[in-house]
mmCIF file of N, CA, C and O in Angstrom:
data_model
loop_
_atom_site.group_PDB
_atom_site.id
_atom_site.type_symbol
_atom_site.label_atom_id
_atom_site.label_comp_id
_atom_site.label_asym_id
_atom_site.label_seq_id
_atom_site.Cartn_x
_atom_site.Cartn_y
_atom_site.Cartn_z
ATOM 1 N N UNK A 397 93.837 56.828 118.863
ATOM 2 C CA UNK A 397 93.201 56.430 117.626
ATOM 3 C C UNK A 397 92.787 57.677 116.856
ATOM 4 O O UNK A 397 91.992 58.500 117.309
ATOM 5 N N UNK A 398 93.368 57.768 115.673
ATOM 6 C CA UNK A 398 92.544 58.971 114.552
ATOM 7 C C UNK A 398 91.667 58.867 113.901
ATOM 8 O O UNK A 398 91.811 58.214 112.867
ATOM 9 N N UNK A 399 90.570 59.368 114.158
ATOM 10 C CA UNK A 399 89.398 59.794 113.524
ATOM 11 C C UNK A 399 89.071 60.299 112.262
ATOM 12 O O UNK A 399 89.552 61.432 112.250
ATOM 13 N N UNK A 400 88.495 60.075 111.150
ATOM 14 C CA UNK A 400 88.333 60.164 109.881
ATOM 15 C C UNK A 400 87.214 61.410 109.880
ATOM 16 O O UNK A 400 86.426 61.505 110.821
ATOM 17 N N UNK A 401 87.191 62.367 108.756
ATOM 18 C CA UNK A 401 85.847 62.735 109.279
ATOM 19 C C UNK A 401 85.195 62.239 107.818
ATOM 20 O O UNK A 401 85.748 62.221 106.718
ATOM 21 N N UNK A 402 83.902 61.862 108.157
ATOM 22 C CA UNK A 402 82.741 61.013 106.811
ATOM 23 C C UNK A 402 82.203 62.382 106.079
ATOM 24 O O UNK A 402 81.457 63.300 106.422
ATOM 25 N N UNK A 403 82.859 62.100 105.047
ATOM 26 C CA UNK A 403 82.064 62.839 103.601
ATOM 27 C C UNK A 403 80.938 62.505 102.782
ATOM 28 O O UNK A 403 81.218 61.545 102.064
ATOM 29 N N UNK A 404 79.562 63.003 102.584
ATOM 30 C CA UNK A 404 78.842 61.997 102.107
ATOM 31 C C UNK A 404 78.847 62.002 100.722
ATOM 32 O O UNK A 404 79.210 62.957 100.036
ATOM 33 N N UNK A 405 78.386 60.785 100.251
ATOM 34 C CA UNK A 405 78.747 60.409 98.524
ATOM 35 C C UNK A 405 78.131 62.242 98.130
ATOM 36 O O UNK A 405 77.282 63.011 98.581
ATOM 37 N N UNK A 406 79.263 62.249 96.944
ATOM 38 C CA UNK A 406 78.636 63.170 95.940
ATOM 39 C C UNK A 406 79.044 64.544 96.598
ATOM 40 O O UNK A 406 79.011 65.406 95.720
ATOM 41 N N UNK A 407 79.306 64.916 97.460
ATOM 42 C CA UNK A 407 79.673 66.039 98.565
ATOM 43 C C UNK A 407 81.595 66.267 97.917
ATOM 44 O O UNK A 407 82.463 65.397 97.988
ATOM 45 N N UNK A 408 81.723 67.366 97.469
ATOM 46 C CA UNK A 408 83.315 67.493 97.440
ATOM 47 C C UNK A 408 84.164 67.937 98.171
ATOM 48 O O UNK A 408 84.278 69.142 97.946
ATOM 49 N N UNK A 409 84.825 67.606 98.931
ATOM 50 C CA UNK A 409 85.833 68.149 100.069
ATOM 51 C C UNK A 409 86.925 69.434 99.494
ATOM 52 O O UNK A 409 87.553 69.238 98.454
ATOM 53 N N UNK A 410 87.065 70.591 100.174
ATOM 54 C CA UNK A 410 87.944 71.653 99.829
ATOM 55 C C UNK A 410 89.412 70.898 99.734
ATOM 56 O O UNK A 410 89.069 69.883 100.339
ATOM 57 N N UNK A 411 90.416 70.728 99.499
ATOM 58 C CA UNK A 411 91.897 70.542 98.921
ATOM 59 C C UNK A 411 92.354 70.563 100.479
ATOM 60 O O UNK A 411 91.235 70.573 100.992
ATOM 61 N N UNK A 412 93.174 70.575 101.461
ATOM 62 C CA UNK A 412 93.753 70.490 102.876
ATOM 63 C C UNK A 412 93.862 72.101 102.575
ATOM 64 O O UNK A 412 93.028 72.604 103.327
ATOM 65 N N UNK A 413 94.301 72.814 102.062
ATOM 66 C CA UNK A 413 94.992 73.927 102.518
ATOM 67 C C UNK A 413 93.947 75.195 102.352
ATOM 68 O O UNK A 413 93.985 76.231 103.016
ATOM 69 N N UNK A 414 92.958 74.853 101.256
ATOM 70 C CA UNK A 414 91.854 75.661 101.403
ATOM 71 C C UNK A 414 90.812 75.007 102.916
ATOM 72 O O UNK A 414 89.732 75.569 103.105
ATOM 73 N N UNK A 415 91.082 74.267 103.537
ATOM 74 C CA UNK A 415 90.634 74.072 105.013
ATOM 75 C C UNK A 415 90.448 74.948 106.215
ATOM 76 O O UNK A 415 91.418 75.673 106.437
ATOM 77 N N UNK A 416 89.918 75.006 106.651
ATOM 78 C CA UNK A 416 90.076 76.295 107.977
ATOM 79 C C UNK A 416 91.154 75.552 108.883
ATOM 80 O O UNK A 416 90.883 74.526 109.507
ATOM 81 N N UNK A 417 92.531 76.231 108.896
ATOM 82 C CA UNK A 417 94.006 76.004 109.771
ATOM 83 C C UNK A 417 93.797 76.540 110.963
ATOM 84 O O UNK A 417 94.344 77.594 111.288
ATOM 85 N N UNK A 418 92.816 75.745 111.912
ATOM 86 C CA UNK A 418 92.959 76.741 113.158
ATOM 87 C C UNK A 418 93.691 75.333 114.075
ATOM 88 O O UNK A 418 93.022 74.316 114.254
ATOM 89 N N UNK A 419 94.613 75.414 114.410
ATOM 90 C CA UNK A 419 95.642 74.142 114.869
ATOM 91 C C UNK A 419 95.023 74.251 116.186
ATOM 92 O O UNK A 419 94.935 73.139 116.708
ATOM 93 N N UNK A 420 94.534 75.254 116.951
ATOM 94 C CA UNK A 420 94.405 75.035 118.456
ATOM 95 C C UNK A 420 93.164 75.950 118.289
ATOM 96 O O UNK A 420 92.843 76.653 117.330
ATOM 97 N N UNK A 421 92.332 75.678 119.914
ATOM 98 C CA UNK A 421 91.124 76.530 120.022
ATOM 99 C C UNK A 421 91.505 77.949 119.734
ATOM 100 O O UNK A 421 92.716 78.142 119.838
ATOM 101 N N UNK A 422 90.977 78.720 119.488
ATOM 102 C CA UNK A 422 91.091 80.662 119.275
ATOM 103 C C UNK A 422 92.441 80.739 118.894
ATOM 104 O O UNK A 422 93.128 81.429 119.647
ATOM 105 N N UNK A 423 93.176 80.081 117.667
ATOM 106 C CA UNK A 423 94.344 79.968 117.146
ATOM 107 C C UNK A 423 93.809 80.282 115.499
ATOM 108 O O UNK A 423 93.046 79.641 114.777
ATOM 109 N N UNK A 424 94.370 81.222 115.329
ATOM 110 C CA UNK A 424 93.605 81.764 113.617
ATOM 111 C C UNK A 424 94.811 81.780 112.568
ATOM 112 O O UNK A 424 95.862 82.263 112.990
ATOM 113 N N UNK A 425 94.793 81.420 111.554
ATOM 114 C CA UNK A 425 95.627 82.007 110.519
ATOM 115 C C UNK A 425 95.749 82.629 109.269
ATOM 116 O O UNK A 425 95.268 82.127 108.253
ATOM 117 N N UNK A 426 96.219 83.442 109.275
ATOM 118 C CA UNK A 426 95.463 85.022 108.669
ATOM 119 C C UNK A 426 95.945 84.418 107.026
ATOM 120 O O UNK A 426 96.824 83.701 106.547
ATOM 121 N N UNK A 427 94.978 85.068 106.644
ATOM 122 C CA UNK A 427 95.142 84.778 105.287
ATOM 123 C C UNK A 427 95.527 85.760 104.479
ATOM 124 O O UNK A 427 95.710 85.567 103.277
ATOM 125 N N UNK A 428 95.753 87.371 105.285
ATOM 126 C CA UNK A 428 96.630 88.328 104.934
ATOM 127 C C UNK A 428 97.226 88.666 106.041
ATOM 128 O O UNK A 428 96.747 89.075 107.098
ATOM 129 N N UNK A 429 98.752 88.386 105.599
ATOM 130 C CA UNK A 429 99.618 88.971 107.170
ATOM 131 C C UNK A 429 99.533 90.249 107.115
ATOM 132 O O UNK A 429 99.696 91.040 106.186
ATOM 133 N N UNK A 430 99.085 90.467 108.907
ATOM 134 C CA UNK A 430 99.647 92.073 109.218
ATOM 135 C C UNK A 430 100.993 92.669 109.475
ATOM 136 O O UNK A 430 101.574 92.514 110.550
ATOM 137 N N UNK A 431 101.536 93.427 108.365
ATOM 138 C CA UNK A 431 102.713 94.424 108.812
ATOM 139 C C UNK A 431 102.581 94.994 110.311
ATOM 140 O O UNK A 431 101.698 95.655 110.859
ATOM 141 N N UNK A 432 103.709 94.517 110.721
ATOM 142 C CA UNK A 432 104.068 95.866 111.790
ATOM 143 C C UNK A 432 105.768 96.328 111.938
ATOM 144 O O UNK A 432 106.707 95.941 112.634
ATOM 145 N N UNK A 433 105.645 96.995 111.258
ATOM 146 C CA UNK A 433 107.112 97.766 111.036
ATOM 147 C C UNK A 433 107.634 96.405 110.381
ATOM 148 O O UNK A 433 106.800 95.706 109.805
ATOM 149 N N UNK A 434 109.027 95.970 110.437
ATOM 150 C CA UNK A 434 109.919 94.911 110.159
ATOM 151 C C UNK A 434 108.992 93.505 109.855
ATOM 152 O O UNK A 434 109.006 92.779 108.860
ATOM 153 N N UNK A 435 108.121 93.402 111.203
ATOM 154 C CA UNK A 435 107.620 92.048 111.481
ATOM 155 C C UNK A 435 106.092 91.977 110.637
ATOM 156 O O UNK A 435 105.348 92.858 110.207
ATOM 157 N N UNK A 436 106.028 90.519 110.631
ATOM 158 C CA UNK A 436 104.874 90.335 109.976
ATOM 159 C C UNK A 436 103.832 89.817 110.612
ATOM 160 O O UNK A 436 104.433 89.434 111.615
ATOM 161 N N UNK A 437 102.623 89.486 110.811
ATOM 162 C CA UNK A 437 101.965 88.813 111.758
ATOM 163 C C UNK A 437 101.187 87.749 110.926
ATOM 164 O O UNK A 437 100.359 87.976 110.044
ATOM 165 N N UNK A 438 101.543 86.751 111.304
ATOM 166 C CA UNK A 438 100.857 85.276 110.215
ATOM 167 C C UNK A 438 99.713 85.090 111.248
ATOM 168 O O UNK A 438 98.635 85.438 110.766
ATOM 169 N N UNK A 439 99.647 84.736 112.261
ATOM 170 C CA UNK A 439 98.775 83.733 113.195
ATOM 171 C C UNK A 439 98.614 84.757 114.473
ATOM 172 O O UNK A 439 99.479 85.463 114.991
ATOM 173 N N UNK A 440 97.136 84.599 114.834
ATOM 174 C CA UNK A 440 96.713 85.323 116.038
ATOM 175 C C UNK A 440 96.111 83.856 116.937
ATOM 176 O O UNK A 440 95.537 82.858 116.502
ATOM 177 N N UNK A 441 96.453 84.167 118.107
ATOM 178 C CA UNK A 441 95.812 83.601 119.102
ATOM 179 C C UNK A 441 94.592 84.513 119.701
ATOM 180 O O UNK A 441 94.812 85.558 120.314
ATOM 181 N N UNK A 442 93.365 84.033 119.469
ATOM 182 C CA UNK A 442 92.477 84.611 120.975
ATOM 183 C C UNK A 442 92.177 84.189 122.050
ATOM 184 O O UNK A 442 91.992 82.975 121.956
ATOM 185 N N UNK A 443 91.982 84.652 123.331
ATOM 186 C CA UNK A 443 92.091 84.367 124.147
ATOM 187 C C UNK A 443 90.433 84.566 124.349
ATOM 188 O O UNK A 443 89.864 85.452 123.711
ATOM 189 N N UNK A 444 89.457 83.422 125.557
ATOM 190 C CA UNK A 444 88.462 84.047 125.668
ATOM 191 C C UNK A 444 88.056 85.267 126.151
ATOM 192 O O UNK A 444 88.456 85.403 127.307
ATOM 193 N N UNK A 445 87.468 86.153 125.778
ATOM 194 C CA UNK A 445 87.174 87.146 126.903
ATOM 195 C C UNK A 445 86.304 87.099 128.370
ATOM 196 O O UNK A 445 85.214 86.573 128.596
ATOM 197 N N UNK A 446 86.983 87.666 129.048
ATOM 198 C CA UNK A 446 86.462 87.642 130.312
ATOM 199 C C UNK A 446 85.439 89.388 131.068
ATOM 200 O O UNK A 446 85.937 90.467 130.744
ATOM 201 N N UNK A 447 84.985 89.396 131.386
ATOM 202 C CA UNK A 447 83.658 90.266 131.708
ATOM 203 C C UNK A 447 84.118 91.980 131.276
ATOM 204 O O UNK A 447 83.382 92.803 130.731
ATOM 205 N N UNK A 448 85.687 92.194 131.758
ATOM 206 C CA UNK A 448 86.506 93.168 131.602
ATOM 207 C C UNK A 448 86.468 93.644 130.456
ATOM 208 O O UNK A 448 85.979 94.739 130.178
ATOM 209 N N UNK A 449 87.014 92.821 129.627
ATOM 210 C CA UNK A 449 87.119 92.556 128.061
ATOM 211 C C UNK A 449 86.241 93.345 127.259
ATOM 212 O O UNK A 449 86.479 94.291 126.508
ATOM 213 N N UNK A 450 85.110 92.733 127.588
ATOM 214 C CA UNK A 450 84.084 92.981 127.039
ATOM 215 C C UNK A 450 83.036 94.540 127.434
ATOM 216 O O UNK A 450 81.971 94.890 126.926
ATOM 217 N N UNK A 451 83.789 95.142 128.420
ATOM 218 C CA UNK A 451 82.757 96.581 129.100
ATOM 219 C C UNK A 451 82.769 97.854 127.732
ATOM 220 O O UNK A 451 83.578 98.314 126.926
ATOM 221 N N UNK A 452 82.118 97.932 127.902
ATOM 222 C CA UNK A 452 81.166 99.040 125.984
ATOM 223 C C UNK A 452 80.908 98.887 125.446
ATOM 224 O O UNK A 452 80.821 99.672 124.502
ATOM 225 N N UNK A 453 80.279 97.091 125.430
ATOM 226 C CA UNK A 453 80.036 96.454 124.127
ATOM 227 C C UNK A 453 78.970 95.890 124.624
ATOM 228 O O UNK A 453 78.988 95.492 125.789
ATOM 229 N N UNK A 454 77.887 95.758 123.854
ATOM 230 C CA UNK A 454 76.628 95.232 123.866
ATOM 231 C C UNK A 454 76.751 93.686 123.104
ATOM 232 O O UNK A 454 76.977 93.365 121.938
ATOM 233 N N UNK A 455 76.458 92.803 124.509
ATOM 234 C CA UNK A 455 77.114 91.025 123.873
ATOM 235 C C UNK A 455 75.724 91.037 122.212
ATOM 236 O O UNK A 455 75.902 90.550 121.096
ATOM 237 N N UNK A 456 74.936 91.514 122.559
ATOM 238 C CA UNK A 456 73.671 91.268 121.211
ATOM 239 C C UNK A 456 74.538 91.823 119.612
ATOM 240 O O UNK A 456 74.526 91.385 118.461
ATOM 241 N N UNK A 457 75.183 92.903 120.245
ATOM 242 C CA UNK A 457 76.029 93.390 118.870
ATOM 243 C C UNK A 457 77.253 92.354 118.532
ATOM 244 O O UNK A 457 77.426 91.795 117.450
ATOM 245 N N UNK A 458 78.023 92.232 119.649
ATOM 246 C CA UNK A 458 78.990 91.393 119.491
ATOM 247 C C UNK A 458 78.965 89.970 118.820
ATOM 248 O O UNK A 458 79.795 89.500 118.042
ATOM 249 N N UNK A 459 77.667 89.323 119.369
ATOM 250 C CA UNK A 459 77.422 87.668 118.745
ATOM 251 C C UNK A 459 76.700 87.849 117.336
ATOM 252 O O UNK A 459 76.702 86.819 116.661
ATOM 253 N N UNK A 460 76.058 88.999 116.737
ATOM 254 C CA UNK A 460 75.711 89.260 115.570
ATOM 255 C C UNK A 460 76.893 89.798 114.605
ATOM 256 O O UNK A 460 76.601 90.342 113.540
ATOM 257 N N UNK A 461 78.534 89.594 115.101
ATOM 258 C CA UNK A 461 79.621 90.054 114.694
ATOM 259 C C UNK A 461 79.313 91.148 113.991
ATOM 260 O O UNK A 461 79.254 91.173 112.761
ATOM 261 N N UNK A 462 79.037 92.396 114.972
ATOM 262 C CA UNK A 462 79.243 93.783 114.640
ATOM 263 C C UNK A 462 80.516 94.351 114.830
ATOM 264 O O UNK A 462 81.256 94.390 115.812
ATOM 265 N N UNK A 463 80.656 94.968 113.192
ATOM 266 C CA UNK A 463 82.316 95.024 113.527
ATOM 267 C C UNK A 463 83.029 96.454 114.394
ATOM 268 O O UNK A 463 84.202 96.788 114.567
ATOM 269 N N UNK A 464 81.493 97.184 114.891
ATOM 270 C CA UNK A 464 82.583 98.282 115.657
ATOM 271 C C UNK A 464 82.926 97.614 117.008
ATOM 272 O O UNK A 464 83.822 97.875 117.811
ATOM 273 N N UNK A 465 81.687 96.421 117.027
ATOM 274 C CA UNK A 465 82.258 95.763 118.565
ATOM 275 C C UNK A 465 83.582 94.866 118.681
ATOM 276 O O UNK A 465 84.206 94.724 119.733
ATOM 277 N N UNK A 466 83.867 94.376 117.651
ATOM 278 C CA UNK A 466 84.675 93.682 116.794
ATOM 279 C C UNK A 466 86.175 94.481 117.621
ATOM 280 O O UNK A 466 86.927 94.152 118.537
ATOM 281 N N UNK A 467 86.064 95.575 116.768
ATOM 282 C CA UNK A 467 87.450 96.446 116.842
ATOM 283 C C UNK A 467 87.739 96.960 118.279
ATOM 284 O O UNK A 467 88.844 97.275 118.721
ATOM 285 N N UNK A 468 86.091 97.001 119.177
ATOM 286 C CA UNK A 468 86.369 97.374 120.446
ATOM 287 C C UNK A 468 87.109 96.253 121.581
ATOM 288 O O UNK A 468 87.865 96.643 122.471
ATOM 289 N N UNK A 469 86.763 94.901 121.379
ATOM 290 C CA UNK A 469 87.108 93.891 121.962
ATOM 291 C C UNK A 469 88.176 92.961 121.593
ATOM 292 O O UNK A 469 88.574 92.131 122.411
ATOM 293 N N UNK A 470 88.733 93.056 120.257
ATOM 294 C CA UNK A 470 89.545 92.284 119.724
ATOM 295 C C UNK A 470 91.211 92.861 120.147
ATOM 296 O O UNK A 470 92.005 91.922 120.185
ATOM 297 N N UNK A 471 91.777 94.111 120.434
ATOM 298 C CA UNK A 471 92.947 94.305 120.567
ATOM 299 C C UNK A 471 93.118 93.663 122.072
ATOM 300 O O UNK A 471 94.177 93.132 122.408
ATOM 301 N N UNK A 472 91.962 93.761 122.964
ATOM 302 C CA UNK A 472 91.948 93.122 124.123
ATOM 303 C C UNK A 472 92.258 91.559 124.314
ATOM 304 O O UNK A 472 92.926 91.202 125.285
ATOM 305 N N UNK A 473 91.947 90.966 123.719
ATOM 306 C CA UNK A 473 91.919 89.422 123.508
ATOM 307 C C UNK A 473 92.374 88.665 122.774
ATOM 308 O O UNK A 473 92.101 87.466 122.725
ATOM 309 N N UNK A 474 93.679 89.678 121.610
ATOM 310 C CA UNK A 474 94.560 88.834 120.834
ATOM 311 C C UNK A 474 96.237 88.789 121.115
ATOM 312 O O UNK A 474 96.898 89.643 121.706
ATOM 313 N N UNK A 475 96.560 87.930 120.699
ATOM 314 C CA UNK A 475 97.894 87.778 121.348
ATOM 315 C C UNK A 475 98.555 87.373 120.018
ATOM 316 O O UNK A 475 98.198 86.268 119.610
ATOM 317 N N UNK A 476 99.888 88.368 118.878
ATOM 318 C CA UNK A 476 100.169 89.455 119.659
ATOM 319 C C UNK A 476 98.565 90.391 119.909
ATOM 320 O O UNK A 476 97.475 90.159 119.386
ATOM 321 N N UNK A 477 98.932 91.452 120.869
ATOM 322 C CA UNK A 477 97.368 92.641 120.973
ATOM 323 C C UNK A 477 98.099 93.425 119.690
ATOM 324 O O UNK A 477 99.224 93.886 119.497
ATOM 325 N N UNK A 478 96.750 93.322 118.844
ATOM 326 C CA UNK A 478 96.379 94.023 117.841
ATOM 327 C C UNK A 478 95.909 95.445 118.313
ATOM 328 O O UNK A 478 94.975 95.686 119.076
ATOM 329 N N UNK A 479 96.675 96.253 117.754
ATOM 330 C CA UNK A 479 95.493 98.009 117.233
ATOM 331 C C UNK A 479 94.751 98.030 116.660
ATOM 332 O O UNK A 479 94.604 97.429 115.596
ATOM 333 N N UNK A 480 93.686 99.096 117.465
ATOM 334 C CA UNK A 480 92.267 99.183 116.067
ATOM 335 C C UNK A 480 92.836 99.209 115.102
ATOM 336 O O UNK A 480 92.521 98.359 114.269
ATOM 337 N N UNK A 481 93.673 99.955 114.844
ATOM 338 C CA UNK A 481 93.743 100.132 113.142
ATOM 339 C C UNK A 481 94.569 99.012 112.360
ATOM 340 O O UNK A 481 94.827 98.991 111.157
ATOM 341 N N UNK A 482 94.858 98.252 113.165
ATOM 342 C CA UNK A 482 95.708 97.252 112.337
ATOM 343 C C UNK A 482 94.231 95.891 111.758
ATOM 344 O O UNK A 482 94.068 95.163 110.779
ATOM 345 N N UNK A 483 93.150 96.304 113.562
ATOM 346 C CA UNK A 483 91.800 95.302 112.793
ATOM 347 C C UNK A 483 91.005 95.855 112.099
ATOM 348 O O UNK A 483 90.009 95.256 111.693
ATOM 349 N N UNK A 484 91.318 97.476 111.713
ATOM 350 C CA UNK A 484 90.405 97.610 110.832
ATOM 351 C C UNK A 484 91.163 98.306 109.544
ATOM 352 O O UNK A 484 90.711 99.385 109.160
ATOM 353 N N UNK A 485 92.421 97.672 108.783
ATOM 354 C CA UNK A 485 92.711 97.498 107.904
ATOM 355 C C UNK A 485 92.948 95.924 107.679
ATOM 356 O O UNK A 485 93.254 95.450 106.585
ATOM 357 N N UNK A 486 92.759 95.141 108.907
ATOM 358 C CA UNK A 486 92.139 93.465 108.336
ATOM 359 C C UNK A 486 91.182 93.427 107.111
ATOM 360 O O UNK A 486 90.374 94.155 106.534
ATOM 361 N N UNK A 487 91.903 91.743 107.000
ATOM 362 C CA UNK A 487 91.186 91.237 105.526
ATOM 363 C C UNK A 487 89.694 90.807 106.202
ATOM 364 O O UNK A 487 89.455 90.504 107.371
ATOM 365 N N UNK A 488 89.028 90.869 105.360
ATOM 366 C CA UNK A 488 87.572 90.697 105.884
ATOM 367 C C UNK A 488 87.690 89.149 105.901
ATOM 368 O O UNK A 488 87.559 88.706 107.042
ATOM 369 N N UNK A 489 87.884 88.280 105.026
ATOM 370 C CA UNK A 489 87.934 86.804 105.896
ATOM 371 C C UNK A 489 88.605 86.609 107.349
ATOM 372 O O UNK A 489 88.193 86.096 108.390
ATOM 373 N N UNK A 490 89.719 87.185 107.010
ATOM 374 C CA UNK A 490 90.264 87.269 108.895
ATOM 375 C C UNK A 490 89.255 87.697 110.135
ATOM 376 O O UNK A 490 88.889 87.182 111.192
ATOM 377 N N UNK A 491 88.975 89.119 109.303
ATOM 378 C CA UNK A 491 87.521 89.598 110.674
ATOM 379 C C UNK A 491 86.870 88.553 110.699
ATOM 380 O O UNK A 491 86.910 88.153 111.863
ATOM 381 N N UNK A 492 86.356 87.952 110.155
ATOM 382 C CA UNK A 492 85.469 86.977 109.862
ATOM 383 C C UNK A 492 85.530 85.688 110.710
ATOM 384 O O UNK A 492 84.623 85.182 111.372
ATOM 385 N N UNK A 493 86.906 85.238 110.527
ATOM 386 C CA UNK A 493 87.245 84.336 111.148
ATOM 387 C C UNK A 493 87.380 84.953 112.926
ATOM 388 O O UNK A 493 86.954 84.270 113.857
ATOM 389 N N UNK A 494 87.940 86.120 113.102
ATOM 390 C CA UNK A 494 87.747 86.466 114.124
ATOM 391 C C UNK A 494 86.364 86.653 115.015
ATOM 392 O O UNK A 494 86.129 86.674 116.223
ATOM 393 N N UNK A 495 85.870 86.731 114.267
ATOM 394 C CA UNK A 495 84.142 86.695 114.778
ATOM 395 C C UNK A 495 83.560 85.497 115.131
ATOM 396 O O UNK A 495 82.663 85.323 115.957
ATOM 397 N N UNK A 496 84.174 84.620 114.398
ATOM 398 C CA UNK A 496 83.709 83.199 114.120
ATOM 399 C C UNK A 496 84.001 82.549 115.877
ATOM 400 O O UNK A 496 83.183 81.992 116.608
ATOM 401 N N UNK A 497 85.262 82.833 116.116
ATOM 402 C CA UNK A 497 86.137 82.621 117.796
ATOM 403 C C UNK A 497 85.290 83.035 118.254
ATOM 404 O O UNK A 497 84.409 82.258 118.623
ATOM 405 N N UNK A 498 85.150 84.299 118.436
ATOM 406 C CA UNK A 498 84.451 85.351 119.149
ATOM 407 C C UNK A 498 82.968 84.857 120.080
ATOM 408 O O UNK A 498 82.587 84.891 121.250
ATOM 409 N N UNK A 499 82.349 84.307 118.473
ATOM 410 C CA UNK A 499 81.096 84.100 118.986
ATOM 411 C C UNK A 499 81.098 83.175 119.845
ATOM 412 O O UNK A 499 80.633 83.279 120.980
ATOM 413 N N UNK A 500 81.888 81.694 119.129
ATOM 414 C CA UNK A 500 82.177 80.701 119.825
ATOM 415 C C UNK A 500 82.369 80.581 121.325
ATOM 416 O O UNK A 500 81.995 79.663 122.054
ATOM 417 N N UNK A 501 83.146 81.893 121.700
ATOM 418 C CA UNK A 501 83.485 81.985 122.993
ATOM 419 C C UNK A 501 82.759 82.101 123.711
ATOM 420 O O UNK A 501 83.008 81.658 124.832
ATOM 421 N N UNK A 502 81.342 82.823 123.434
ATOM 422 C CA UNK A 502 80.268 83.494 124.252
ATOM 423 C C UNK A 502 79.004 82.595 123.994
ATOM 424 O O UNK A 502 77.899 82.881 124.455
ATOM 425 N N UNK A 503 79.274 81.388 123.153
ATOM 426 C CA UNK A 503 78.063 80.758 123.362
ATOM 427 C C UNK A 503 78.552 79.269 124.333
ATOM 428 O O UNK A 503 77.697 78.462 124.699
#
C-alpha cells in the first residue's frame, strides 16, 4: 500500500524535482556533478561510518557539520571514494546534504 504524505491547508509543496532525490538511505544526488577526468560523478552513496572511519575527528565537530571534519571523514565513507579536494571544491548544497547523512548516521 502507498502512502500519501499530508500537506496542511495553505502550506505549498516544492514541484517533485526541487524535492530532496535521495532514492535509498546515504544515497545523495549532487546537484553539481564532480569531474573526474572523462567521468562525471552524478550520485554518491554513503556508507555509515564505522569507529575507523571516524579516528581524528572529534564526533562534537562532526554532528555540528564542521567542514574540516567533513573533508576528513567523507573520502572514507563515499562510494565512488571521493578526494579531499574533489569535497572541497563541492557545491555547498552537496556538503550540505552530505552532512545532513552524516549526522543522521551518528544519531
Amino acid at each position: 500500500m502507498k502512502t500519501q504524505e499530508v500537506v496542511p491547508a495553505g502550506v505549498e509543496q516544492a514541484p517533485e524535482a526541487e524535492q530532496k532525490q535521495t532514492l535509498n538511505p546515504g544515497e545523495i544526488q549532487l546537484k553539481k556533478p564532480i569531474k573526474r577526468g572523462d567521468q562525471e560523478i552524478t550520485k554518491l552513496t554513503l556508507r555509515k561510518p564505522n569507529t575507523g572511519a571516524l579516528r581524528g575527528c572529534r564526533l562534537s565537530l562532526l554532528l555540528n557539520a564542521d567542514v574540516d571534519s567533513l573533508i576528513t571523514v567523507l573520502p572514507r565513507i563515499t562510494d565512488p571514494a571521493l578526494t579531499e579536494m574533489e569535497i572541497t571544491d563541492m557545491d555547498v548544497k552537496d556538503l550540505v546534504s552530505c552532512a545532513e547523512e552524516v549526522i543522521g548516521f551518528l544519531n
